[in-house]
Amino acid sequence: MRASLNWLKEFVDIDLTPVELADVLTMAGLEVESVIKIEEDLSHVVVGKVLSIKSHPNADKLSLCQVSIGDGTFPVVCGARNMKVGDKVPLALEGALLPNSMKIRKAGIRGELSEGMMCSEEELGIGEDSSGIMILEDDLVLGMDIVSALNLEDHIFDLNITPNRPDCLSIAGLAREVAAVTGKVLKIPSIEVREEDGRIHDLTSVDVRDPELCPRYSARLISDVAVGTSPFWIRRRLESVGVRPICNVVDVTNYVLMAFGQPLHAFDFDLLSEKRIVVKRAKDGDTFATLDRLERTLQGDALMICDGEKPVAIGGIMGGLNSEVSETTSNVLIESAYFDPSNIRKTSKKLGLQTEASYRFERGVDPEGVINALNITTQMIADLCDGKVAQGIIDQCPSPFLPKEITLSIRRINKILGTSLEKERVRRYLKAIELDNKNLDRDKLIVRVPPLRVDLNREIDLIEEVARLNGYDNIPTTTPLARVTSGRRSSAWVAEDKVKYVLISLGYYEVVNYSFISPKLITSLGVDANHPFHKFIRIKNPLSEEQSIMRTTLIPGLLRTMKTNVYNKNSDLKLFEIGTVFFPNKEDKLPIEKRMLSALVTGLRYVEAWNFSGDEIDYYDIKGSLENLFRALNIRGCNFSCAGDIPYLHPGKSSTIMIGDTQIGFLGEVHSEVLENHDLSKTAHIFEIDFDLLVKHAFSKKKINLLSKYPPIYRDMALIVKEDVQSRDIYDAIIGCNNSLVKEIQVFDVYEGEPIASGEKSLAYRIKYQSFKRTLTDQEVNKAHKKLVSKVLEDMGARIRL
Amino acid sequence: MKEELEKLFGEALGNLKVAGEESQVTQVRTEFLGRKGKITALLRGLANVSPEQRPIVGRLANEIKLSLEEKIRESLASIQARKMKERLFHEKLDITLPGRRVPTGRKHPISEVCDEVIEIFLGLGFQISEGPEVESDYYNFEALNIPKDHPARDMHDTFYISDEVLLRTHTSPVQIRLMEKQEPPIQIIAPGKVFRCDSDVSHTPMFHQVEGLMVGDNITFGDLKGILTIFLHEMFGAKTKVRFRPSFFPFTEPSAEVDIACVMCQGNGCRVCSSSGWMEILGAGMVDPEVFRIVGYNPNEVVGFAFGLGIERIAMLKYGISDIRLFFENDMRFLGQF
Ligand SMILES: [Zn+2]
């Protein structure tokens, strides 16, 4: 909300600087986001009075005026004709530099001397009116500089008013707070309405058919108004708080809205059928044209202000075109009401229409301020538009708004705040915010809260007021009484830390992608409609289609990250992400959330350097990373088996990752079609693992073997096998020999090509034999090895490579 | 004989002095001390020396032999040392060539800062708690005293899955889930992702928060100030000025917004802090009795405080980053700097 300092000063004396005031308000919970100084550079422009107007002897369209500034009179040649003798006008004298860059100096105009210039609002840069000379209020002192005469210098405060404080959504409301925290007196004007002929009850009626949604509806009638432009000061005020002036009648309602926080509406009384008001709910599907010239479709719970036939306004939100005040209007009905906040909000949300009025009604206006605001508005319109106010006021308020009574315990205040405030001080704070109170007993007070303070309903609300007025800074800073607890991480957090640590030391960068992605990215993986990745959850109101579904896999995010970086010439990447994926849940309205660990590698293993060759990363790099990870997490029994049917992976270079019988994920080379879909030309390898399953198997108890005192003996065997034989099969065959002396098996060479025949390959193994009981002899190891080799040859249909 | 011995000794020393190679030194040993060596040969004639002279000559011969052995060893050692020095000199590396760096990765800056926050609170005795990212309207709003059609909902631009299901807009629902399951005392933090439909230089539709909750029977607003001041001093330095000012959250009362002196201008006022000298860093307050009632606690018996802070905001302040979107672009040029 915007507030003008000049305006505030009408309601309360302020002797703080604008910056000090901003600080005081902020520390009282009314956060000032900025203070902007409004300055007008209008030196040498003063208040003048037109003494005479003669026609210019040499020019038909010009006139020759004498303008007095009190202690001097200046001849001024002028082209405008709207001023008359006796009018006060802004006079720019020699030396003035107007905002439109015009420099004023003495000059002869068609043979007549002109020593200054009378200005329009537009020429002064303070308004839009360029139709003629600005005519000033009659009571201004001659010769006074225009900036002080028109109070043009101001400070505009931009405040962030929290939803609990609708009472501060007005200049008077803010002034009440300023008065409370600075100890000054609040000056709210009371007004006496000068009523003339005609009694309102004879002229119109108000029938509130839904008092639940409209607990109070008041109205006054003004006849014979002259609709036109508002005086400068009203327009200036409205513009300073961001409201566009429209016409005097409407401007006054907006002025009172901004000043007192009560939304008002002016109807063209002659456009109301049967000259009466009926307040009732809309019919479902009714349409209605609002002042913003849009046709709105209504729902049954919208509260409508109607005349004898039809709706004329959406209650508390916006008036209708059919009863709009215009230049031809001469009689107006002014509405001042209190509407049910939550219903206003519902309707405003449904219509997607928020106005200054609805914003205040949905937060809660002061039901007791309704009449005062109506009277002020009425009298201002009568004064400014030469209208006549009908006698009496309509005030439909079936159940009165009573002050709330709340019991406040001083002990409770101190228990919650950690203070030792005394009762008298608390009472002082309550008095500062106009809350009457009396003693209930030694500890407790009974506090009366006016309906204006919609935020104060419970004891805790009053405790907050006490804390606020005491100043949070004056509440002692303490630490909780010591309890012996030790903060500990859950095992999932420990595992996550470990996983990150291992992957980072292996060269992987952690990335964080959005949890929502484009459905196109799922399609880009080449998975068919039945694939679980396609069972995604949609966001009803996404920012864009690109972020419209909850991810079911982290892979697209990693591919996107790869693309970003490849475009930025970083094509050697090792990335990982730990994040949530989402699937529909048959048992619950909330989806199934699974945490996944995914990684992507692409480009060179190491950047080529004088001591590193530039080899491309391959399947075995990412597999090695996983093996390292499993080792670090002490996961045993993990296994990689052929995947074959994962659409987004290369069928020959991919595998599933198993722990025992549980599949926890997959790894492999990204299918070239998927890369193409992402405009990527370089190959990449990925893995994705169910992180929760990984954690479940992590940190199995470690079993530490004794160390053998006896030396090991190593024997090699080089085999030639068919090319489709897998290393795992040979390993299993060796294990299948059940030789307890075999302690380690290592593949130390894999070879295909000359001189090995095509369709075959060679694998070489080094086997470690060792006993815990004695030193093995060469002879017995040779014997054992020979037996083992022949068994493997037989099992695998292999032969020895010579 | 004595004279002859000393003459041979002198000759041997002379030879040693000019010997530059190990072979020349061993040559001296063979020539003088070997089985057929000159001194050995001379001593064979010891039998011819008078019995009175024999012990004297014998002793002298022994001394000369030992002394010569010693000199030979020294000579050998010095030749070896010289040669080692020469060899090492020629083995010199270009020590300015870059080392064999095996590149390591980096934690994402958000994780980095989040871990730092967690570490501080673990040290203060808080436990970690977590909750789902997709939440029900009940946990995200209603149980936190934000009824439907309440203007406080305007404080959250919410992504909806359905009328009842949404992407959580804050980590506060974790408070409710925990209090429903567990009796006080409670002392937890809940880090995690949150979502709001908003996107510009200072807002991304997803960001990270850490929620904190401490509930017991003797916790005060002063304690809230104490815990958060300790945290902010740990995070931004012990001299950081901290202020608490009144604010509004539907699930806490009294509520506070916590500011620290602007890290850019040290409180003097600059563009970043819109000349106020302060920067908003977290929101906090005493748990509203209504929230206690909703989770089934007795609001007259338990008190507690809650707070929430944005990880990206802290990271931006710590590292002087002005565009929050950088965190989610995952550009290596950015990530590599942490
Ligand atoms: Zn600053």
Short mmCIF file of N, CA, C and O in Angstrom, two decimals, chain A residues 283-344:
data_model
loop_
_atom_site.label_atom_id
_atom_site.label_comp_id
_atom_site.label_asym_id
_atom_site.label_seq_id
_atom_site.Cartn_x
_atom_site.Cartn_y
_atom_site.Cartn_z
N LYS A 283 -28.05 -15.32 -9.52
CA LYS A 283 -28.48 -16.64 -9.98
C LYS A 283 -27.30 -17.25 -10.75
O LYS A 283 -26.62 -16.56 -11.50
N ASP A 284 -27.09 -18.53 -10.53
CA ASP A 284 -26.00 -19.23 -11.22
C ASP A 284 -26.07 -18.97 -12.72
O ASP A 284 -27.11 -19.15 -13.33
N GLY A 285 -24.96 -18.53 -13.27
CA GLY A 285 -24.91 -18.35 -14.71
C GLY A 285 -25.34 -16.97 -15.20
O GLY A 285 -25.22 -16.68 -16.38
N ASP A 286 -25.84 -16.11 -14.28
CA ASP A 286 -26.16 -14.74 -14.67
C ASP A 286 -24.93 -14.06 -15.25
O ASP A 286 -23.81 -14.32 -14.81
N THR A 287 -25.15 -13.19 -16.21
CA THR A 287 -24.00 -12.42 -16.69
C THR A 287 -24.22 -10.97 -16.31
O THR A 287 -25.35 -10.52 -16.13
N PHE A 288 -23.11 -10.26 -16.21
CA PHE A 288 -23.18 -8.89 -15.73
C PHE A 288 -21.98 -8.10 -16.26
O PHE A 288 -20.85 -8.59 -16.22
N ALA A 289 -22.24 -6.89 -16.78
CA ALA A 289 -21.14 -6.09 -17.33
C ALA A 289 -20.62 -5.13 -16.27
O ALA A 289 -21.35 -4.28 -15.78
N THR A 290 -19.37 -5.31 -15.88
CA THR A 290 -18.78 -4.48 -14.84
C THR A 290 -18.18 -3.21 -15.43
O THR A 290 -18.04 -3.09 -16.65
N LEU A 291 -17.82 -2.28 -14.54
CA LEU A 291 -17.29 -0.97 -14.95
C LEU A 291 -16.08 -1.06 -15.87
O LEU A 291 -15.79 -0.14 -16.63
N ASP A 292 -15.34 -2.15 -15.76
CA ASP A 292 -14.16 -2.30 -16.62
C ASP A 292 -14.55 -2.81 -18.02
O ASP A 292 -13.70 -3.21 -18.80
N ARG A 293 -15.83 -2.79 -18.28
CA ARG A 293 -16.38 -3.12 -19.59
C ARG A 293 -16.19 -4.59 -19.98
O ARG A 293 -16.06 -4.95 -21.13
N LEU A 294 -16.16 -5.45 -18.95
CA LEU A 294 -16.09 -6.88 -19.23
C LEU A 294 -17.38 -7.55 -18.81
O LEU A 294 -18.01 -7.15 -17.83
N GLU A 295 -17.79 -8.53 -19.60
CA GLU A 295 -18.99 -9.29 -19.30
C GLU A 295 -18.58 -10.42 -18.34
O GLU A 295 -17.71 -11.23 -18.68
N ARG A 296 -19.17 -10.49 -17.17
CA ARG A 296 -18.77 -11.48 -16.17
C ARG A 296 -19.89 -12.50 -15.99
O ARG A 296 -21.07 -12.12 -15.95
N THR A 297 -19.51 -13.76 -15.86
CA THR A 297 -20.51 -14.79 -15.56
C THR A 297 -20.44 -15.09 -14.07
O THR A 297 -19.37 -15.31 -13.51
N LEU A 298 -21.61 -15.08 -13.43
CA LEU A 298 -21.65 -15.15 -11.97
C LEU A 298 -22.04 -16.53 -11.49
O LEU A 298 -22.69 -17.29 -12.21
N GLN A 299 -21.67 -16.80 -10.25
CA GLN A 299 -22.13 -18.03 -9.62
C GLN A 299 -23.07 -17.67 -8.49
O GLN A 299 -23.07 -16.54 -8.00
N GLY A 300 -23.82 -18.65 -8.07
CA GLY A 300 -24.92 -18.43 -7.15
C GLY A 300 -24.57 -17.78 -5.82
O GLY A 300 -25.43 -17.19 -5.19
N ASP A 301 -23.30 -17.89 -5.39
CA ASP A 301 -23.00 -17.32 -4.09
C ASP A 301 -22.45 -15.89 -4.18
O ASP A 301 -22.08 -15.30 -3.18
N ALA A 302 -22.42 -15.32 -5.39
CA ALA A 302 -21.97 -13.93 -5.51
C ALA A 302 -23.09 -13.03 -5.01
O ALA A 302 -24.26 -13.23 -5.33
N LEU A 303 -22.71 -12.04 -4.20
CA LEU A 303 -23.71 -11.12 -3.67
C LEU A 303 -23.85 -9.95 -4.63
O LEU A 303 -22.88 -9.30 -4.98
N MET A 304 -25.12 -9.69 -5.07
CA MET A 304 -25.34 -8.64 -6.05
C MET A 304 -26.13 -7.49 -5.43
O MET A 304 -27.03 -7.70 -4.63
N ILE A 305 -25.72 -6.28 -5.82
CA ILE A 305 -26.53 -5.12 -5.47
C ILE A 305 -27.45 -4.90 -6.69
O ILE A 305 -26.95 -4.77 -7.81
N CYS A 306 -28.75 -4.92 -6.45
CA CYS A 306 -29.68 -4.84 -7.57
C CYS A 306 -30.60 -3.62 -7.39
O CYS A 306 -30.68 -3.05 -6.30
N ASP A 307 -31.23 -3.24 -8.49
CA ASP A 307 -32.29 -2.25 -8.35
C ASP A 307 -33.62 -3.03 -8.37
O ASP A 307 -33.64 -4.22 -8.09
N GLY A 308 -34.69 -2.39 -8.73
CA GLY A 308 -35.97 -3.09 -8.72
C GLY A 308 -36.03 -4.23 -9.72
O GLY A 308 -36.90 -5.10 -9.62
N GLU A 309 -35.11 -4.25 -10.70
CA GLU A 309 -35.19 -5.24 -11.78
C GLU A 309 -33.96 -6.11 -11.95
O GLU A 309 -34.06 -7.29 -12.22
N LYS A 310 -32.80 -5.46 -11.83
CA LYS A 310 -31.59 -6.13 -12.33
C LYS A 310 -30.41 -5.82 -11.41
O LYS A 310 -30.46 -4.86 -10.62
N PRO A 311 -29.35 -6.58 -11.54
CA PRO A 311 -28.14 -6.26 -10.78
C PRO A 311 -27.53 -4.96 -11.28
O PRO A 311 -27.56 -4.66 -12.48
N VAL A 312 -26.98 -4.16 -10.35
CA VAL A 312 -26.30 -2.93 -10.73
C VAL A 312 -24.87 -2.88 -10.22
O VAL A 312 -24.11 -1.97 -10.57
N ALA A 313 -24.50 -3.86 -9.39
CA ALA A 313 -23.11 -3.93 -8.93
C ALA A 313 -22.85 -5.32 -8.36
O ALA A 313 -23.78 -5.98 -7.88
N ILE A 314 -21.59 -5.76 -8.44
CA ILE A 314 -21.20 -6.97 -7.70
C ILE A 314 -20.77 -6.47 -6.33
O ILE A 314 -19.78 -5.74 -6.22
N GLY A 315 -21.52 -6.84 -5.32
CA GLY A 315 -21.34 -6.27 -3.99
C GLY A 315 -19.90 -6.35 -3.52
O GLY A 315 -19.30 -7.41 -3.48
N GLY A 316 -19.34 -5.19 -3.18
CA GLY A 316 -18.01 -5.14 -2.58
C GLY A 316 -16.88 -5.34 -3.55
O GLY A 316 -15.72 -5.34 -3.15
N ILE A 317 -17.21 -5.55 -4.83
CA ILE A 317 -16.13 -5.82 -5.78
C ILE A 317 -16.07 -4.77 -6.87
O ILE A 317 -15.07 -4.05 -7.00
N MET A 318 -17.16 -4.64 -7.64
CA MET A 318 -17.13 -3.64 -8.69
C MET A 318 -18.55 -3.27 -9.12
O MET A 318 -19.44 -4.12 -9.14
N GLY A 319 -18.72 -2.01 -9.46
CA GLY A 319 -20.02 -1.54 -9.92
C GLY A 319 -20.29 -1.98 -11.35
O GLY A 319 -19.42 -2.53 -12.03
N GLY A 320 -21.53 -1.71 -11.78
CA GLY A 320 -21.92 -2.11 -13.13
C GLY A 320 -21.95 -0.93 -14.08
O GLY A 320 -22.14 0.22 -13.67
N LEU A 321 -21.76 -1.24 -15.35
CA LEU A 321 -21.82 -0.21 -16.39
C LEU A 321 -23.20 0.44 -16.44
O LEU A 321 -23.33 1.62 -16.74
N ASN A 322 -24.24 -0.36 -16.11
CA ASN A 322 -25.61 0.11 -16.29
C ASN A 322 -26.03 1.21 -15.31
O ASN A 322 -27.07 1.81 -15.46
N SER A 323 -25.19 1.45 -14.28
CA SER A 323 -25.56 2.50 -13.33
C SER A 323 -24.37 3.43 -13.06
O SER A 323 -24.29 4.07 -12.03
N GLU A 324 -23.45 3.45 -14.01
CA GLU A 324 -22.22 4.22 -13.85
C GLU A 324 -22.51 5.73 -13.80
O GLU A 324 -23.35 6.24 -14.54
N VAL A 325 -21.77 6.42 -12.94
CA VAL A 325 -21.87 7.88 -12.89
C VAL A 325 -21.18 8.46 -14.12
O VAL A 325 -20.05 8.06 -14.44
N SER A 326 -21.87 9.37 -14.82
CA SER A 326 -21.27 9.96 -16.02
C SER A 326 -21.51 11.46 -16.01
O SER A 326 -22.11 12.00 -15.06
N GLU A 327 -21.09 12.12 -17.07
CA GLU A 327 -21.26 13.58 -17.14
C GLU A 327 -22.73 14.00 -17.07
O GLU A 327 -23.05 15.12 -16.67
N THR A 328 -23.61 13.10 -17.49
CA THR A 328 -25.03 13.46 -17.50
C THR A 328 -25.72 13.17 -16.17
O THR A 328 -26.90 13.48 -16.01
N THR A 329 -25.01 12.57 -15.26
CA THR A 329 -25.62 12.21 -13.97
C THR A 329 -25.97 13.47 -13.19
O THR A 329 -25.19 14.42 -13.14
N SER A 330 -27.14 13.48 -12.55
CA SER A 330 -27.39 14.61 -11.66
C SER A 330 -27.76 14.17 -10.25
O SER A 330 -27.57 14.92 -9.30
N ASN A 331 -28.27 12.94 -10.09
CA ASN A 331 -28.58 12.45 -8.74
C ASN A 331 -27.79 11.18 -8.48
O ASN A 331 -27.75 10.29 -9.33
N VAL A 332 -27.17 11.13 -7.30
CA VAL A 332 -26.39 9.92 -7.01
C VAL A 332 -26.81 9.31 -5.68
O VAL A 332 -27.17 10.02 -4.73
N LEU A 333 -26.75 7.97 -5.65
CA LEU A 333 -26.95 7.25 -4.41
C LEU A 333 -25.58 6.71 -3.98
O LEU A 333 -24.89 6.07 -4.77
N ILE A 334 -25.18 7.04 -2.75
CA ILE A 334 -23.88 6.60 -2.27
C ILE A 334 -24.09 5.40 -1.35
O ILE A 334 -24.89 5.46 -0.42
N GLU A 335 -23.33 4.34 -1.66
CA GLU A 335 -23.42 3.14 -0.85
C GLU A 335 -22.18 3.03 0.03
O GLU A 335 -21.06 3.26 -0.42
N SER A 336 -22.42 2.70 1.30
CA SER A 336 -21.33 2.38 2.21
C SER A 336 -21.78 1.15 2.98
O SER A 336 -22.81 1.19 3.64
N ALA A 337 -21.02 0.04 2.87
CA ALA A 337 -21.53 -1.22 3.41
C ALA A 337 -20.42 -2.03 4.07
O ALA A 337 -19.24 -1.70 4.00
N TYR A 338 -20.85 -3.08 4.72
CA TYR A 338 -19.92 -4.08 5.26
C TYR A 338 -20.35 -5.43 4.73
O TYR A 338 -21.49 -5.85 4.94
N PHE A 339 -19.45 -6.09 3.99
CA PHE A 339 -19.78 -7.39 3.41
C PHE A 339 -19.00 -8.50 4.09
O PHE A 339 -17.91 -8.27 4.63
N ASP A 340 -19.55 -9.70 4.01
CA ASP A 340 -18.89 -10.86 4.62
C ASP A 340 -17.54 -11.12 3.93
O ASP A 340 -17.49 -11.36 2.72
N PRO A 341 -16.44 -11.05 4.69
CA PRO A 341 -15.12 -11.11 4.05
C PRO A 341 -14.89 -12.36 3.21
O PRO A 341 -14.42 -12.27 2.08
N SER A 342 -15.25 -13.53 3.75
CA SER A 342 -14.85 -14.73 3.00
C SER A 342 -15.67 -14.88 1.72
O SER A 342 -15.19 -15.41 0.73
N ASN A 343 -16.91 -14.38 1.75
CA ASN A 343 -17.71 -14.46 0.52
C ASN A 343 -17.15 -13.52 -0.56
O ASN A 343 -17.11 -13.86 -1.74
N ILE A 344 -16.71 -12.34 -0.13
CA ILE A 344 -16.11 -11.42 -1.09
C ILE A 344 -14.88 -12.07 -1.73
O ILE A 344 -14.67 -12.04 -2.94
#
